[in-house]
Coordinates of C-alpha atoms in Angstrom, one line a residue:
Chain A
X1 CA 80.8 117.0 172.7
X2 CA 81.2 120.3 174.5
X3 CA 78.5 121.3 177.1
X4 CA 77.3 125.0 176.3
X5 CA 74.7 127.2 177.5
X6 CA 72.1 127.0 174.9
X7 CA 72.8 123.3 173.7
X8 CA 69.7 121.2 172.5
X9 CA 68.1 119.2 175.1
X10 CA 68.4 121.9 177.9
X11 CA 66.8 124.0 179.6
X12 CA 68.8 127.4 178.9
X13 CA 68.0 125.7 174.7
X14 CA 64.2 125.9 175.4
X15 CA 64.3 129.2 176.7
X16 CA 66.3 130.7 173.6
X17 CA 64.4 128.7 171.4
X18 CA 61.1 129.8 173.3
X19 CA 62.4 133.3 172.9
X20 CA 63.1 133.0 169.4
X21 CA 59.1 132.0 168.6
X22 CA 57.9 134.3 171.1
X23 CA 59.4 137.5 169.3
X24 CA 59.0 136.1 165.9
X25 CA 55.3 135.8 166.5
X26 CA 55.3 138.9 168.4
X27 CA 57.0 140.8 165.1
X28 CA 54.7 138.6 163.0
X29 CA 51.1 139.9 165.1
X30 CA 52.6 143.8 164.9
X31 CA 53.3 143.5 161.2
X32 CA 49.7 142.1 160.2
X33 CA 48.0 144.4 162.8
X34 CA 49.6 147.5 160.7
X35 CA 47.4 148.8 157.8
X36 CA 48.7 148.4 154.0
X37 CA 52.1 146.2 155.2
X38 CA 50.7 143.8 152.0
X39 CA 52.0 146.7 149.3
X40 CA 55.7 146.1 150.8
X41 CA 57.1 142.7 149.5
X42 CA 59.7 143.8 152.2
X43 CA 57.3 143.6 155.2
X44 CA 55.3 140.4 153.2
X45 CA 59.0 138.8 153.2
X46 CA 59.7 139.5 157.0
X47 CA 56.1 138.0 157.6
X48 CA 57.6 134.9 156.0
X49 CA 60.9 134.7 157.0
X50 CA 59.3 134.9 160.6
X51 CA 57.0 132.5 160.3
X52 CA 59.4 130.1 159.3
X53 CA 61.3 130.7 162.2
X54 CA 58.3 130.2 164.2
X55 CA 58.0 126.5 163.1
X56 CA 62.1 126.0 163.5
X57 CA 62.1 126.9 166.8
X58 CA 59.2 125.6 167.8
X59 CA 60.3 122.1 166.3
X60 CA 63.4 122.6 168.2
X61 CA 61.4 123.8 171.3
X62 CA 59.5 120.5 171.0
X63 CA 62.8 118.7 170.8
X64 CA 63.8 120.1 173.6
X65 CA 61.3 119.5 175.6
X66 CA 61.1 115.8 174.7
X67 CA 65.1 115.7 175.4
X68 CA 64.5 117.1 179.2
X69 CA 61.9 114.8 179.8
X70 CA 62.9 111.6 178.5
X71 CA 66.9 112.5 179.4
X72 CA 68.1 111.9 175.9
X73 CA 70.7 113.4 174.8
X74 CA 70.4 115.4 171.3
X75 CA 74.3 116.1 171.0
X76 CA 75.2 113.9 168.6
X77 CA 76.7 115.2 164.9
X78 CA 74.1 114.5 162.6
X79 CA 71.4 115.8 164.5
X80 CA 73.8 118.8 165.6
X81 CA 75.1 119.3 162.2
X82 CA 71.3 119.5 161.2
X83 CA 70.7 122.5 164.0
X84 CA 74.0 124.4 162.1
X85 CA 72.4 124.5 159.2
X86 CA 69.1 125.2 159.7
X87 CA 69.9 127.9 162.3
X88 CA 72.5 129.3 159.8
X89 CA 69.6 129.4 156.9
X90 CA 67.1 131.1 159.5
X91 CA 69.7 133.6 160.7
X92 CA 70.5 134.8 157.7
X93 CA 66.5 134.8 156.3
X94 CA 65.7 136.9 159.6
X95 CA 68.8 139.3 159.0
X96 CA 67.9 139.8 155.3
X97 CA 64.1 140.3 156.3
X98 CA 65.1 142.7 159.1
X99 CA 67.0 144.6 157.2
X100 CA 65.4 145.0 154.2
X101 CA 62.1 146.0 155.8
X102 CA 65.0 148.8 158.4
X103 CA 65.7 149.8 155.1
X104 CA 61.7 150.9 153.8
X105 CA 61.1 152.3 157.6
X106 CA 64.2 154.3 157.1
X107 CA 63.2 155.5 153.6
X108 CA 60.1 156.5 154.9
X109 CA 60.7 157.9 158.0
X110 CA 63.7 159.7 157.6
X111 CA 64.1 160.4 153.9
X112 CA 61.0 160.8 152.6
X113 CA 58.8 162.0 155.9
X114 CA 56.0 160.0 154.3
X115 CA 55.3 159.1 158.3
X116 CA 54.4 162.9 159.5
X117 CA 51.9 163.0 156.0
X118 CA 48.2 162.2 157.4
X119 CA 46.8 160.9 154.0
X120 CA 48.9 158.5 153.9
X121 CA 47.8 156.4 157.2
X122 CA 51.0 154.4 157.4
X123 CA 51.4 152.7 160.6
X124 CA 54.7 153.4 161.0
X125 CA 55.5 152.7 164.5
X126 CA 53.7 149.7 164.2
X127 CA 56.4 148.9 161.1
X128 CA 59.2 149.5 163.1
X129 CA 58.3 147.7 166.4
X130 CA 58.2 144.6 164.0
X131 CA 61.5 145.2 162.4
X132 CA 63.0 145.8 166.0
X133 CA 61.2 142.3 167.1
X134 CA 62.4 140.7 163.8
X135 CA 66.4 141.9 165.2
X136 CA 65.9 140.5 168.4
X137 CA 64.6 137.4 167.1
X138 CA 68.0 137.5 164.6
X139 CA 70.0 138.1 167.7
X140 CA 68.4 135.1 169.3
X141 CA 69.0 132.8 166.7
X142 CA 72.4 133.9 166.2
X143 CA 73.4 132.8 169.5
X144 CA 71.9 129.5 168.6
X145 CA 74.0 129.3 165.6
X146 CA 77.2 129.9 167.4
X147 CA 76.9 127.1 170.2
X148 CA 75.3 124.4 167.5
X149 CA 78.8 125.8 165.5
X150 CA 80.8 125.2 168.5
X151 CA 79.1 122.0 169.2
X152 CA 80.0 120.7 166.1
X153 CA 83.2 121.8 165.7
X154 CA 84.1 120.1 169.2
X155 CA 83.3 116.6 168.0
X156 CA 85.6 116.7 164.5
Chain B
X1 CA 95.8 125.2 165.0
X2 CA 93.7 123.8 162.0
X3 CA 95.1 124.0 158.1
X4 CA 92.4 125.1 156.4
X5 CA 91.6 127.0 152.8
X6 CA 91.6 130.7 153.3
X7 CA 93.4 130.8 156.4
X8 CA 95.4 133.9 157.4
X9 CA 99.5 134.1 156.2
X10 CA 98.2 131.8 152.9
X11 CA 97.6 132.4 149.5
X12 CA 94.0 131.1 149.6
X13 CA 93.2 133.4 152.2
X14 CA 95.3 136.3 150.4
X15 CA 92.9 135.6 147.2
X16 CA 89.8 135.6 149.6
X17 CA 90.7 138.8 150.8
X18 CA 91.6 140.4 147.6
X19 CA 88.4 139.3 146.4
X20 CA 86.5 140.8 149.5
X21 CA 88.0 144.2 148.5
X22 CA 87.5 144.0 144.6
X23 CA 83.9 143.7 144.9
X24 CA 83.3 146.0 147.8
X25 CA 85.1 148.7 145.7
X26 CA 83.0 147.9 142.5
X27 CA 80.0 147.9 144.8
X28 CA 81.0 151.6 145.9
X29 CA 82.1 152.6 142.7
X30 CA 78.8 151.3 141.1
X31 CA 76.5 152.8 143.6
X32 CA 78.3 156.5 143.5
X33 CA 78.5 156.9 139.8
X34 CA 74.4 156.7 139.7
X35 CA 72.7 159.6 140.2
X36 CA 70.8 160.6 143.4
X37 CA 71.9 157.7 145.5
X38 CA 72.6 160.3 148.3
X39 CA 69.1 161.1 148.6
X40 CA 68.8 157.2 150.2
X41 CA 70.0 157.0 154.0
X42 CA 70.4 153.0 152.7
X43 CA 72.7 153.8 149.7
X44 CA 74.6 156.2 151.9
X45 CA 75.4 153.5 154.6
X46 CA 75.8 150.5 151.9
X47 CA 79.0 152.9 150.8
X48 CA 80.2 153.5 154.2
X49 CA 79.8 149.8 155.1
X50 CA 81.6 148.5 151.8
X51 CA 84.5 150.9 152.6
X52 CA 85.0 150.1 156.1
X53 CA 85.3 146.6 154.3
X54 CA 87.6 147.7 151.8
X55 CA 90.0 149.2 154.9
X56 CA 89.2 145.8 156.6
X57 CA 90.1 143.4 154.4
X58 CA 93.0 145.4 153.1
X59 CA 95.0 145.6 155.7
X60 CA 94.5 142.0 156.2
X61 CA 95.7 141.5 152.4
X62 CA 98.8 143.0 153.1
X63 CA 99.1 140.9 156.5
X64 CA 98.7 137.9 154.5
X65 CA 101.4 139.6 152.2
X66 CA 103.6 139.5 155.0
X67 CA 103.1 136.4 156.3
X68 CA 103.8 134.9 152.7
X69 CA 106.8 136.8 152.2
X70 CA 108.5 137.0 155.6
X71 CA 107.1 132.8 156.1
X72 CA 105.4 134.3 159.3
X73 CA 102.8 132.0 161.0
X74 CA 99.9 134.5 161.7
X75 CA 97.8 131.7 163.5
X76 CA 98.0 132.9 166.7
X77 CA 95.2 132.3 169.2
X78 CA 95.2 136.5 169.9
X79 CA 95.1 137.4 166.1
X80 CA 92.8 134.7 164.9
X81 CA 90.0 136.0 167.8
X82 CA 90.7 139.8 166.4
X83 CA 90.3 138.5 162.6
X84 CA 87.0 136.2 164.2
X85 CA 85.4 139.4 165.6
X86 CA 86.5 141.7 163.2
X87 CA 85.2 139.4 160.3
X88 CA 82.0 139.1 162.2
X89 CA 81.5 142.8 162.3
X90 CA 82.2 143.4 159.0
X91 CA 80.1 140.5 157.4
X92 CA 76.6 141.6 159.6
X93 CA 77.4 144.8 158.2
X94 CA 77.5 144.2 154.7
X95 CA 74.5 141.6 154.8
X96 CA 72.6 144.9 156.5
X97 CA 74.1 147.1 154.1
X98 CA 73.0 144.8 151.1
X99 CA 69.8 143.8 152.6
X100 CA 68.3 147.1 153.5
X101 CA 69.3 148.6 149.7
X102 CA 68.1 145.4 147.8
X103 CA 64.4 146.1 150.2
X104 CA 64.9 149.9 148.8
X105 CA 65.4 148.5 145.2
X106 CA 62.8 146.1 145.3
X107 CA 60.1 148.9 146.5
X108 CA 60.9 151.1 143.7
X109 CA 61.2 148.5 140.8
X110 CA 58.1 146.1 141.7
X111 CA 55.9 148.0 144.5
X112 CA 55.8 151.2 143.4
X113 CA 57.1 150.9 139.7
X114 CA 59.6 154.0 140.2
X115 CA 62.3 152.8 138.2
X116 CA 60.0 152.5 134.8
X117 CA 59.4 156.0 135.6
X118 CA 61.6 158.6 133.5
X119 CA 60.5 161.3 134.5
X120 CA 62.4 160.3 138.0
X121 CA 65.9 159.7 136.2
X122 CA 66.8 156.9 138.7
X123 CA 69.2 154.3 137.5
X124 CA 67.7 151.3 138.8
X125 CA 70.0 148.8 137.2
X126 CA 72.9 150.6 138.6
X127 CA 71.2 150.2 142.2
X128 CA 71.0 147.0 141.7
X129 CA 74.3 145.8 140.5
X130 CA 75.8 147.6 143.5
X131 CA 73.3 145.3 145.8
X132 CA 74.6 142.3 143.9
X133 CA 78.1 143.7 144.5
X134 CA 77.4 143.9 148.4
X135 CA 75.7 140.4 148.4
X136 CA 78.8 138.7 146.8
X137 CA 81.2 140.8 149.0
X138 CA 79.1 139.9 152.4
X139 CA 79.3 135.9 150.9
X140 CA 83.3 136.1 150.7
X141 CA 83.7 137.6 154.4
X142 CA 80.9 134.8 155.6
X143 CA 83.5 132.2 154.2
X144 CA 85.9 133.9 156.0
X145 CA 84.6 134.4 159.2
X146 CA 84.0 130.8 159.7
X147 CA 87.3 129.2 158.5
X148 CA 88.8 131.9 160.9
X149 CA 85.9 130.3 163.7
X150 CA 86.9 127.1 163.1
X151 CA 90.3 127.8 163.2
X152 CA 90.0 129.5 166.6
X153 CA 88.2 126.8 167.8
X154 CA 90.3 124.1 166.6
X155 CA 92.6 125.7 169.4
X156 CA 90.7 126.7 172.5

């Protein structure tokens, strides 16, 4: 099996999969803090799409963290093919929810200036500092995705 | 290099391609011939995403053309990484295309019950048929992206 940057049971793997949680949470704390996000099934989806990527990567955090400390190593293909898929299902959830919700703050922002109207009391900054959070966190897991592919693909 | 379905200079991967372009048109087609698409900054990119895939995947139909007819091996190291990053581009952008217009659709038909509105004149359905369009196109270029990865890495 290939040794990558980012491979499970490393340290440059907890920090990526640390990162992931940290701006999934972070996009999930902005998006509740934002009045009225409930009437969007967009922002409701990102809140879930987030959250599960919270508990992947934290999973995967905690796998880590037990690899570095008990030296095991976590390359092997069924756990590795396990990572491809569940970071391919996550990347694609966070992608979809990222977009989807770009695709409201767009809407309102740009197209319909709903943002500039007063009665309305959208939080839309508040919206798209989640959305931007939910992209990094995308980007993140991305990465993952690639070196668990690369992984994998090494050891066929 | 790996011999895999859908790989470039086959007739698998001719079909793929074909496929990739047949729906991205419909999805354009679809999405122009309803009315007042333009007035949605995510309608107007899902058309300019789908055609930069129609371009893309073209010209790699008539490559594979080539490669079929002229018995050309187009498995290069040099081209596979162009069709890898090429196919990555294209695929995140169709997912965002689609993902962003499906949140759009999905505000107006459930949150804010728009579409049963017809006084607005919008045609939902047609919205909607050119998301499915762009979802099905994006699932194509995903197949492709990774037979092309795996290719590539078959060889590094």
């Amino acid at each position: 099996m290939k040794v990558l940057i980012g491979r499970p049971g490393s340290v440059s793997g907890l920090v990526l999969r640390l990162g992931q949680c940290a701006f999934a949470a972070t996009a999930i704390g902005v998006m509740v803090s934002a009045y009225g996000f409930s009437s969007f099934t967009a922002f409701c989806y990102l809140i879930a799409s987030m959250g599960l990527q919270v508990l992947w990567s934290f999973g995967l955090a905690c796998l880590d963290i037990y690899g570095l400390t008990r030296r095991r190593d976590l390359q092997n293909p069924i756990l590795v093919s396990l990572f491809v898929v569940g970071d391919w299902v996550t990347a694609a959830l966070s992608l979809a929810a990222a977009c989807s919700s770009a695709g409201i703050v767009v809407l309102y922002s740009k197209d319909l200036h709903f943002c500039k109207d007063p009665r309305l009391h959208l939080h839309c900054d508040k919206f798209q500092i989640s959305v931007i959070f939910a992209f990094l966190t995308w980007a993140l897991v991305a990465v993952s995705y690639h070196v668990m592919f690369w992984i994998l693909l090494s050891s066929v």
